Amino acid sequence: MTNLRELQILFDQRVPMRDGITLSADVYLPAGELESIGQRPVIVTRTPYMKAKVGIYEAARYFVRYGYIFVAMDVRGRGDSEGVFVPYFNEGLDGYDAIEWCASQPWSDGNVGTIGASYEGRIQWLTAVEQPPHLKTMIVLVPPSDPFVETPTGVPSPMHLCWLHYVSGRLNQPMELVDWEQVYEHLPLVTMDQQVGRNIPRWRTEIEHAQLDDYWRPLCYQIRFEQVQVPVLHISGWYDDEQIGTPLNFAGMTANGGNPVARENQRLLMGSWGHAVNRDTKLGEVDFGSQAIIDLRGEQLSWYDRWLKQIPLKAKAPVRIFVMGENVWRDEQEWPLARTHWTNYYLHSGGRANSRFGDGSLSTSSPAADQPHDSYSYDPAQPVPFITDPTSSQIGGPDDYSALERRDDVLVYVTAPLEQAVEVTGPVRVDLYASSSAPDTDFMAMLLDVWPNGFRQRLCDGMVRARFRDGMEQPALIEPGRIYQYTIDCWNTAQVFQVGHRIALAISSSAFPKYDRNLNTGEPLGQTAAMAVAQQHIYHDAAHPSAVILPVIPRHTEGDEQIR
């Protein structure tokens, strides 16, 4: 039973913003007269998901017990805060004003840290680039990246509409009352909100800005790390559906943070988790073992003690990762790892790599000059599914793709059973040579671990939209029939492929509904419903050496100590 006597809560404190709007904050303090508790460091979380909830109360109770003030605030336009909620666009300046208000209160000693996950993580970055003077550190969990880093399609994922529905109005809306699978099928994309039964102007605005333009630039923090001057604890999981941002942010701050203290004091913590980190040892059908769950709150407390209380603590490695397959934690000094052997695994076939029953193979041997290409038809009316629950709470996981790889519009390339274990830890990239009969189309790549029992575990994946092959700022249609080289960022993983397992790469042209379907017409994105079937050709000969580039980590040998 929670003991309410150990703290007091000042509900609905009105926090003024520079434009006259007030935001609502609940302030958690130790029990007793305000005059007697003294000045303490402050931890702030700002949320669109309602500040008055059990999770926030439990976090506040924990940190207050260890000598902090905890402030939970509804963002502009949500909960008890005034104003209109426009996701992300007001959060930088509002965050600045909120931090400085906390620093000025009589219970504050002027040292302010922030914490939050997902939306609450990204808005910490948008605040930090504004450089509030009293911000000393951040703990950022599973933050979204800059626009189009996660979804390089020019338009939002269909599943983003689920989130926009959830945060419509001032209170959280029930996602379970909508048939999302039916909604995602709707075309054109721009009117998909009608299928929800709700007018969502933000959805339509995002589709109208179908490339990286001036509309999106205020939300780009990953090009402004030199403006961030504080140590950051970065936390995510290999199966976080926004995972790509966390390692990027750690590496970006280490290289380009705004001062030496910031550059030298970043820490990365990556578990075997999904978007809801540190919840369970099991994700989907894969159990990662008893070590998968850690004392994450203790890690956070140690971080705050170091940067808000200046308590000298035993130094920790800047990187701590959970290595799947072996299911152990390991300390490292950098990301990506300095000892990485970037290894090309080339695509091979006799021209029939269609499905897992085809002749596609994967090896470190360079392709022959006359190796035939593979072909398949991509029909947007029959897209390759991406395995996921229908809501946006968690998109994908370590799912079994054996059934989907029966399809002929999925090319599968696989190694022979491994005679020695292979560790792949770091960013994964695919260099793909391809042509299409369409003026615009998509290519998807997925890395999998094929178990001896036939389970085909998704590890990581990515995609490229042909019109954005040269970047999100300069779309250009392709010439049908011409071979192009595409680079596909498949994000990151840390996996030991055990003896007897096989490394597999799957290539297709859809992953629905994680990404919207490319309709293959070259028409304005999201505005039309007309479809065309595209004939896709994947090349892997000496002149077109398609390959997945894997970050292979040398294995320890008998007598050597493995780094832990």
C-alpha positions as semicolon CSV with decimal commas, in nm:
position;residue;x (nm);y (nm);z (nm)
1;M;0,000;0,000;0,000
2;T;0,141;0,339;-0,098
3;N;0,218;0,561;0,200
4;L;0,079;0,905;0,124
5;R;0,221;1,050;0,446
6;E;0,578;1,059;0,320
7;L;0,514;1,335;0,065
8;Q;0,283;1,621;-0,012
9;I;0,146;1,731;-0,347
10;L;0,077;2,087;-0,457
11;F;-0,185;2,029;-0,726
12;D;-0,247;2,246;-1,031
13;Q;0,025;2,506;-0,981
14;R;-0,012;2,758;-1,262
15;V;0,313;2,806;-1,452
16;P;0,320;3,116;-1,676
17;M;0,460;3,095;-2,028
18;R;0,606;3,396;-2,205
19;D;0,292;3,442;-2,417
20;G;0,059;3,458;-2,115
21;I;-0,066;3,099;-2,133
22;T;-0,042;2,905;-1,805
23;L;0,045;2,537;-1,781
24;S;-0,065;2,313;-1,496
25;A;0,196;2,143;-1,276
26;D;0,171;1,909;-0,979
27;V;0,464;1,956;-0,742
28;Y;0,569;1,660;-0,524
29;L;0,762;1,750;-0,208
30;P;0,854;1,573;0,115
31;A;0,593;1,593;0,386
32;G;0,619;1,883;0,629
33;E;0,603;2,259;0,636
34;L;0,730;2,416;0,313
35;E;0,956;2,647;0,512
36;S;1,132;2,351;0,672
37;I;1,208;2,127;0,375
38;G;1,485;2,350;0,243
39;Q;1,595;2,391;-0,116
40;R;1,643;2,078;-0,327
41;P;1,723;1,988;-0,685
42;V;1,423;1,950;-0,913
43;I;1,328;1,680;-1,164
44;V;1,074;1,785;-1,426
45;T;0,861;1,574;-1,658
46;R;0,631;1,736;-1,912
47;T;0,369;1,511;-2,068
48;P;0,079;1,510;-2,315
49;Y;-0,051;1,190;-2,152
50;M;-0,200;1,337;-1,832
51;K;0,022;1,419;-1,536
52;A;-0,225;1,276;-1,284
53;K;-0,155;0,905;-1,321
54;V;-0,007;0,624;-1,116
55;G;0,320;0,594;-1,310
56;I;0,409;0,958;-1,250
57;Y;0,310;0,933;-0,885
58;E;0,534;0,630;-0,831
59;A;0,831;0,803;-0,999
60;A;0,773;1,117;-0,797
61;R;0,748;0,923;-0,471
62;Y;1,076;0,745;-0,545
63;F;1,277;1,058;-0,623
64;V;1,128;1,262;-0,338
65;R;1,238;0,985;-0,100
66;Y;1,597;1,043;-0,217
67;G;1,601;1,417;-0,176
68;Y;1,448;1,566;-0,489
69;I;1,146;1,776;-0,576
70;F;0,945;1,624;-0,862
71;V;0,735;1,838;-1,094
72;A;0,487;1,683;-1,340
73;M;0,332;1,916;-1,596
74;D;0,065;1,886;-1,863
75;V;0,194;2,029;-2,191
76;R;0,013;2,312;-2,363
77;G;-0,341;2,222;-2,463
78;R;-0,352;1,892;-2,275
79;G;-0,498;1,802;-1,936
80;D;-0,531;2,104;-1,710
81;S;-0,302;2,332;-1,913
82;E;-0,427;2,622;-2,118
83;G;-0,367;2,673;-2,488
84;V;-0,397;2,461;-2,800
85;F;-0,207;2,136;-2,841
86;V;0,001;2,135;-3,159
87;P;0,231;1,835;-3,118
88;Y;0,593;1,943;-3,060
89;F;0,576;2,295;-3,207
90;N;0,550;2,489;-2,878
91;E;0,756;2,256;-2,663
92;G;1,101;2,414;-2,688
93;L;1,008;2,754;-2,548
94;D;0,748;2,612;-2,311
95;G;1,012;2,374;-2,175
96;Y;1,255;2,662;-2,126
97;D;0,995;2,863;-1,931
98;A;0,894;2,561;-1,722
99;I;1,254;2,488;-1,620
100;E;1,326;2,846;-1,528
101;W;1,002;2,866;-1,326
102;C;1,107;2,556;-1,130
103;A;1,451;2,704;-1,066
104;S;1,296;3,022;-0,923
105;Q;1,072;2,852;-0,666
106;P;1,158;2,871;-0,295
107;W;1,189;2,489;-0,271
108;S;1,442;2,475;-0,556
109;D;1,821;2,500;-0,526
110;G;1,845;2,597;-0,894
111;N;1,961;2,260;-1,026
112;V;1,699;2,122;-1,264
113;G;1,698;1,793;-1,452
114;T;1,439;1,650;-1,688
115;I;1,306;1,301;-1,755
116;G;1,057;1,145;-1,994
117;A;0,994;0,887;-2,264
118;S;0,875;0,904;-2,624
119;Y;0,701;1,240;-2,677
120;E;0,837;1,344;-2,337
121;G;1,184;1,247;-2,461
122;R;1,180;1,442;-2,785
123;I;1,055;1,759;-2,616
124;Q;1,351;1,746;-2,379
125;W;1,576;1,781;-2,683
126;L;1,364;2,062;-2,826
127;T;1,398;2,236;-2,489
128;A;1,771;2,172;-2,455
129;V;1,857;2,343;-2,785
130;E;1,697;2,658;-2,637
131;Q;1,961;2,643;-2,357
132;P;1,762;2,720;-2,041
133;P;2,030;2,835;-1,792
134;H;1,922;2,609;-1,505
135;L;1,896;2,285;-1,703
136;K;2,179;2,064;-1,574
137;T;2,104;1,721;-1,720
138;M;1,845;1,506;-1,900
139;I;1,735;1,144;-1,891
140;V;1,581;1,075;-2,230
141;L;1,403;0,748;-2,302
142;V;1,291;0,623;-2,647
143;P;1,266;0,965;-2,816
144;P;1,143;1,016;-3,171
145;S;1,404;1,153;-3,410
146;D;1,387;1,446;-3,650
147;P;1,105;1,436;-3,906
148;F;1,143;1,151;-4,159
149;V;1,439;0,983;-3,987
150;E;1,216;0,698;-3,867
151;T;0,969;0,715;-4,154
152;P;1,158;0,829;-4,468
153;T;0,843;0,824;-4,679
154;G;0,746;1,192;-4,694
155;V;0,415;1,114;-4,523
156;P;0,331;0,983;-4,176
157;S;0,294;0,615;-4,105
158;P;-0,072;0,506;-4,108
159;M;-0,016;0,405;-3,746
160;H;0,068;0,765;-3,658
161;L;-0,301;0,841;-3,702
162;C;-0,371;0,611;-3,407
163;W;-0,148;0,830;-3,189
164;L;-0,305;1,154;-3,317
165;H;-0,647;1,015;-3,226
166;Y;-0,518;0,920;-2,880
167;V;-0,406;1,277;-2,805
168;S;-0,703;1,454;-2,964
169;G;-0,869;1,702;-2,731
170;R;-0,755;1,752;-2,374
171;L;-0,791;1,395;-2,248
172;N;-0,653;1,064;-2,378
173;Q;-0,894;0,900;-2,622
174;P;-0,960;0,523;-2,618
175;M;-0,767;0,363;-2,905
176;E;-0,953;0,034;-2,862
177;L;-1,284;0,175;-2,988
178;V;-1,155;0,206;-3,347
179;D;-1,108;-0,074;-3,600
180;W;-0,757;0,032;-3,693
181;E;-0,692;-0,243;-3,944
182;Q;-0,989;-0,122;-4,144
183;V;-0,879;0,242;-4,106
184;Y;-0,528;0,171;-4,238
185;E;-0,672;0,024;-4,559
186;H;-0,835;0,356;-4,652
187;L;-0,716;0,560;-4,950
188;P;-0,634;0,832;-5,017
189;L;-0,417;0,876;-4,712
190;V;-0,515;1,240;-4,666
191;T;-0,876;1,151;-4,575
192;M;-0,793;0,850;-4,356
193;D;-0,900;1,045;-4,048
194;Q;-1,260;1,028;-4,172
195;Q;-1,248;0,652;-4,118
196;V;-1,167;0,712;-3,752
197;G;-1,478;0,924;-3,714
198;R;-1,277;1,229;-3,612
199;N;-1,151;1,533;-3,798
200;I;-0,776;1,554;-3,731
201;P;-0,634;1,863;-3,905
202;R;-0,278;1,783;-3,797
203;W;-0,290;1,457;-3,998
204;R;-0,379;1,644;-4,314
205;T;-0,122;1,916;-4,253
206;E;0,157;1,659;-4,219
207;I;0,056;1,496;-4,548
208;E;0,053;1,834;-4,723
209;H;0,420;1,881;-4,624
210;A;0,541;1,562;-4,791
211;Q;0,913;1,637;-4,775
212;L;1,157;1,804;-4,538
213;D;1,074;2,172;-4,579
214;D;1,058;2,488;-4,368
215;Y;0,745;2,362;-4,195
216;W;0,943;2,078;-4,034
217;R;1,271;2,256;-3,955
218;P;1,168;2,385;-3,609
219;L;1,138;2,018;-3,500
220;C;1,490;1,923;-3,615
221;Y;1,710;1,888;-3,308
222;Q;1,955;1,626;-3,438
223;I;2,131;1,888;-3,650
224;R;2,175;2,114;-3,347
225;F;2,365;1,908;-3,092
226;E;2,621;2,189;-3,063
227;Q;2,345;2,388;-2,891
228;V;2,297;2,122;-2,620
229;Q;2,531;2,175;-2,324
230;V;2,430;1,911;-2,068
231;P;2,512;1,547;-1,989
232;V;2,245;1,307;-2,108
233;L;2,151;0,951;-2,011
234;H;2,014;0,790;-2,330
235;I;1,786;0,486;-2,283
236;S;1,614;0,263;-2,538
237;G;1,572;-0,097;-2,650
238;W;1,662;-0,288;-2,963
239;Y;1,292;-0,336;-3,034
240;D;1,184;0,018;-2,954
241;D;0,992;0,129;-3,263
242;E;1,171;0,466;-3,235
243;Q;1,507;0,307;-3,153
244;I;1,709;0,472;-3,427
245;G;1,718;0,807;-3,248
246;T;1,878;0,699;-2,923
247;P;2,214;0,570;-3,059
248;L;2,219;0,861;-3,306
249;N;2,172;1,109;-3,023
250;F;2,442;0,949;-2,809
251;A;2,694;0,950;-3,093
252;G;2,592;1,300;-3,201
253;M;2,634;1,447;-2,854
254;T;2,964;1,267;-2,797
255;A;3,102;1,419;-3,116
256;N;2,925;1,756;-3,131
257;G;2,786;1,846;-2,788
258;G;2,798;2,213;-2,698
259;N;3,090;2,198;-2,453
260;P;3,354;1,952;-2,325
261;V;3,144;1,852;-2,023
262;A;2,856;1,756;-2,250
263;R;3,074;1,574;-2,503
264;E;3,254;1,373;-2,235
265;N;2,952;1,281;-2,024
266;Q;2,698;1,103;-2,239
267;R;2,581;0,755;-2,146
268;L;2,396;0,501;-2,360
269;L;2,185;0,218;-2,215
270;M;2,025;-0,026;-2,462
271;G;1,821;-0,327;-2,350
272;S;1,629;-0,604;-2,522
273;W;1,318;-0,393;-2,480
274;G;1,039;-0,245;-2,685
275;H;0,905;0,109;-2,661
276;A;0,799;0,042;-2,302
277;V;1,146;-0,020;-2,164
278;N;1,241;-0,259;-1,883
279;R;0,893;-0,408;-1,847
280;D;0,945;-0,783;-1,897
281;T;1,208;-1,041;-1,978
282;K;0,992;-1,161;-2,266
283;L;0,899;-0,968;-2,578
284;G;0,668;-1,141;-2,821
285;E;0,773;-1,503;-2,846
286;V;1,133;-1,450;-2,734
287;D;1,242;-1,470;-2,369
288;F;1,566;-1,281;-2,313
289;G;1,636;-1,428;-1,971
290;S;1,643;-1,310;-1,614
291;Q;1,915;-1,048;-1,673
292;A;1,701;-0,854;-1,920
293;I;1,532;-0,651;-1,643
294;I;1,752;-0,415;-1,441
295;D;1,721;-0,161;-1,162
296;L;1,654;0,119;-1,407
297;R;1,528;0,358;-1,142
298;G;1,854;0,309;-0,955
299;E;2,048;0,395;-1,271
300;Q;1,845;0,713;-1,305
301;L;1,897;0,807;-0,939
302;S;2,274;0,764;-0,970
303;W;2,272;0,987;-1,275
304;Y;2,081;1,263;-1,099
305;D;2,297;1,236;-0,787
306;R;2,602;1,296;-1,006
307;W;2,468;1,590;-1,207
308;L;2,213;1,756;-0,977
309;K;2,381;1,697;-0,640
310;Q;2,743;1,679;-0,760
311;I;2,799;1,358;-0,562
312;P;3,116;1,185;-0,683
313;L;3,027;0,837;-0,801
314;K;3,221;0,543;-0,931
315;A;3,273;0,591;-1,302
316;K;3,057;0,376;-1,531
317;A;3,127;0,278;-1,887
318;P;2,972;0,527;-2,133
319;V;2,790;0,245;-2,314
320;R;2,604;-0,050;-2,164
321;I;2,426;-0,283;-2,404
322;F;2,229;-0,604;-2,378
323;V;2,361;-0,856;-2,630
324;M;2,076;-1,074;-2,748
325;G;2,135;-1,435;-2,841
326;E;2,376;-1,464;-2,548
327;N;2,141;-1,256;-2,330
328;V;2,409;-1,075;-2,131
329;W;2,487;-0,711;-2,050
330;R;2,820;-0,572;-2,163
331;D;3,005;-0,247;-2,106
332;E;3,161;-0,064;-2,399
333;Q;3,349;0,260;-2,449
334;E;3,186;0,401;-2,763
335;W;2,911;0,356;-3,024
336;P;2,954;0,215;-3,281
337;L;3,218;-0,013;-3,129
338;A;3,573;0,067;-3,232
339;R;3,659;-0,299;-3,289
340;T;3,377;-0,349;-3,541
341;H;3,461;-0,539;-3,858
342;W;3,225;-0,394;-4,119
343;T;3,153;-0,704;-4,326
344;N;2,972;-0,725;-4,658
345;Y;2,735;-1,017;-4,688
346;Y;2,653;-1,027;-5,059
347;L;2,326;-1,136;-5,216
348;H;2,342;-1,439;-5,445
349;S;2,090;-1,647;-5,637
350;G;2,024;-1,827;-5,961
351;G;1,747;-1,578;-6,033
352;R;1,483;-1,731;-5,809
353;A;1,524;-1,597;-5,455
354;N;1,147;-1,558;-5,421
355;S;1,028;-1,673;-5,077
356;R;1,218;-1,878;-4,822
357;F;1,182;-2,175;-5,055
358;G;1,382;-2,001;-5,329
359;D;1,753;-2,017;-5,412
360;G;1,866;-1,694;-5,247
361;S;2,187;-1,710;-5,046
362;L;2,401;-1,473;-4,844
363;S;2,779;-1,493;-4,809
364;T;3,096;-1,286;-4,783
365;S;3,201;-1,404;-5,132
366;S;3,179;-1,140;-5,404
367;P;2,914;-1,206;-5,670
368;A;3,005;-1,341;-6,012
369;A;2,996;-1,116;-6,318
370;D;2,707;-1,302;-6,479
371;Q;2,489;-1,371;-6,178
372;P;2,121;-1,334;-6,277
373;H;1,895;-1,083;-6,107
374;D;1,582;-1,159;-5,905
375;S;1,236;-1,026;-5,988
376;Y;0,898;-0,991;-5,823
377;S;0,573;-0,802;-5,866
378;Y;0,473;-0,548;-5,605
379;D;0,098;-0,490;-5,588
380;P;-0,004;-0,214;-5,342
381;A;-0,345;-0,378;-5,315
382;Q;-0,177;-0,685;-5,163
383;P;0,109;-0,544;-4,954
384;V;0,347;-0,753;-4,747
385;P;0,225;-0,720;-4,388
386;F;0,447;-0,595;-4,108
387;I;0,369;-0,801;-3,799
388;T;0,237;-0,570;-3,528
389;D;-0,054;-0,504;-3,299
390;P;-0,299;-0,261;-3,461
391;T;-0,243;0,031;-3,221
392;S;0,068;0,247;-3,217
393;S;0,166;0,150;-2,861
394;Q;0,434;-0,092;-2,987
395;I;0,507;-0,139;-3,355
396;G;0,667;-0,477;-3,417
397;G;0,904;-0,693;-3,214
398;P;1,114;-1,012;-3,238
399;D;0,837;-1,167;-3,444
400;D;0,843;-1,487;-3,651
401;Y;0,840;-1,403;-4,023
402;S;0,842;-1,763;-4,147
403;A;0,482;-1,745;-4,272
404;L;0,526;-1,413;-4,453
405;E;0,842;-1,536;-4,620
406;R;0,632;-1,789;-4,809
407;R;0,527;-1,504;-5,040
408;D;0,684;-1,471;-5,385
409;D;0,700;-1,091;-5,348
410;V;0,953;-1,137;-5,067
411;L;1,309;-1,220;-5,172
412;V;1,502;-1,415;-4,909
413;Y;1,880;-1,451;-4,891
414;V;2,023;-1,674;-4,620
415;T;2,363;-1,802;-4,512
416;A;2,450;-2,165;-4,458
417;P;2,409;-2,282;-4,098
418;L;2,683;-2,114;-3,897
419;E;2,972;-2,330;-3,783
420;Q;3,086;-2,057;-3,543
421;A;2,883;-1,797;-3,358
422;V;2,872;-1,453;-3,522
423;E;2,804;-1,136;-3,323
424;V;2,640;-0,847;-3,505
425;T;2,632;-0,535;-3,288
426;G;2,586;-0,188;-3,432
427;P;2,418;-0,008;-3,722
428;V;2,303;-0,227;-4,012
429;R;2,297;-0,100;-4,370
430;V;2,191;-0,247;-4,704
431;D;2,335;-0,133;-5,037
432;L;2,079;-0,241;-5,295
433;Y;2,092;-0,222;-5,674
434;A;1,741;-0,225;-5,814
435;S;1,519;-0,116;-6,099
436;S;1,144;-0,077;-6,124
437;S;0,881;-0,039;-6,391
438;A;0,729;0,240;-6,178
439;P;0,829;0,609;-6,155
440;D;0,830;0,577;-5,776
441;T;0,829;0,273;-5,548
442;D;0,968;0,139;-5,221
443;F;1,230;-0,116;-5,121
444;M;1,231;-0,273;-4,775
445;A;1,510;-0,473;-4,610
446;M;1,489;-0,685;-4,294
447;L;1,766;-0,868;-4,105
448;L;1,659;-1,195;-3,939
449;D;1,805;-1,472;-3,726
450;V;1,686;-1,809;-3,858
451;W;1,679;-2,062;-3,575
452;P;1,738;-2,433;-3,637
453;N;1,370;-2,501;-3,553
454;G;1,256;-2,268;-3,834
455;F;1,170;-1,963;-3,622
456;R;1,271;-1,656;-3,822
457;Q;1,330;-1,376;-3,571
458;R;1,309;-1,021;-3,696
459;L;1,605;-0,818;-3,569
460;C;1,588;-0,484;-3,749
461;D;1,467;-0,337;-4,075
462;G;1,444;-0,024;-4,286
463;M;1,322;0,114;-4,615
464;V;1,386;0,362;-4,892
465;R;1,131;0,546;-5,103
466;A;1,274;0,585;-5,451
467;R;1,184;0,953;-5,491
468;F;1,378;1,030;-5,170
469;R;1,688;0,826;-5,261
470;D;1,897;1,146;-5,245
471;G;1,743;1,280;-4,927
472;M;1,414;1,404;-4,787
473;E;1,467;1,760;-4,914
474;Q;1,495;1,681;-5,284
475;P;1,240;1,429;-5,412
476;A;1,287;1,314;-5,770
477;L;1,106;1,039;-5,956
478;I;1,305;0,756;-6,108
479;E;1,336;0,646;-6,468
480;P;1,148;0,318;-6,512
481;G;1,384;0,033;-6,601
482;R;1,699;0,215;-6,492
483;I;1,920;0,055;-6,225
484;Y;1,977;0,271;-5,918
485;Q;2,186;0,213;-5,609
486;Y;1,983;0,258;-5,292
487;T;2,106;0,282;-4,934
488;I;1,872;0,140;-4,671
489;D;1,933;0,223;-4,305
490;C;1,815;-0,081;-4,108
491;W;1,876;0,082;-3,769
492;N;2,072;-0,111;-3,502
493;T;2,089;-0,445;-3,329
494;A;2,307;-0,647;-3,092
495;Q;2,265;-1,016;-3,167
496;V;2,480;-1,326;-3,140
497;F;2,384;-1,568;-3,417
498;Q;2,457;-1,898;-3,249
499;V;2,608;-2,210;-3,408
500;G;2,350;-2,376;-3,632
501;H;2,157;-2,052;-3,683
502;R;2,156;-1,867;-4,014
503;I;2,173;-1,498;-4,102
504;A;1,894;-1,392;-4,339
505;L;1,802;-1,081;-4,534
506;A;1,454;-1,027;-4,675
507;I;1,384;-0,775;-4,953
508;S;1,035;-0,660;-5,048
509;S;0,849;-0,341;-5,142
510;S;0,605;-0,302;-4,856
511;A;0,580;-0,335;-4,479
512;F;0,223;-0,242;-4,410
513;P;0,096;-0,071;-4,197
514;K;0,431;0,032;-4,045
515;Y;0,481;0,235;-4,363
516;D;0,216;0,359;-4,604
517;R;0,189;0,175;-4,932
518;N;0,371;0,330;-5,224
519;L;0,106;0,331;-5,498
520;N;0,374;0,318;-5,772
521;T;0,222;0,604;-5,975
522;G;0,458;0,890;-5,894
523;E;0,160;1,112;-5,812
524;P;0,163;1,348;-5,509
525;L;0,203;1,145;-5,192
526;G;-0,107;1,079;-4,986
527;Q;-0,346;1,258;-5,222
528;T;-0,467;0,983;-5,456
529;A;-0,605;0,630;-5,450
530;A;-0,498;0,508;-5,794
531;M;-0,258;0,210;-5,785
532;A;-0,024;0,039;-6,027
533;V;0,158;-0,294;-6,004
534;A;0,536;-0,252;-6,021
535;Q;0,780;-0,505;-6,165
536;Q;1,086;-0,500;-5,940
537;H;1,433;-0,630;-6,024
538;I;1,712;-0,677;-5,769
539;Y;2,066;-0,702;-5,908
540;H;2,359;-0,877;-5,743
541;D;2,638;-0,926;-5,994
542;A;2,996;-0,799;-6,003
543;A;2,886;-0,462;-6,141
544;H;2,597;-0,436;-5,894
545;P;2,719;-0,597;-5,567
546;S;2,408;-0,572;-5,351
547;A;2,497;-0,648;-4,990
548;V;2,398;-0,610;-4,629
549;I;2,684;-0,449;-4,436
550;L;2,697;-0,605;-4,091
551;P;2,887;-0,471;-3,788
552;V;3,059;-0,796;-3,694
553;I;3,228;-0,800;-3,353
554;P;3,526;-1,037;-3,317
555;R;3,446;-1,320;-3,083
556;H;3,661;-1,408;-2,782
557;T;3,859;-1,728;-2,810
558;E;3,923;-1,988;-2,544
559;G;4,149;-1,841;-2,277
560;D;4,048;-1,483;-2,354
561;E;3,819;-1,288;-2,128
562;Q;3,499;-1,167;-2,282
563;I;3,429;-0,802;-2,217
564;R;3,147;-0,769;-1,970
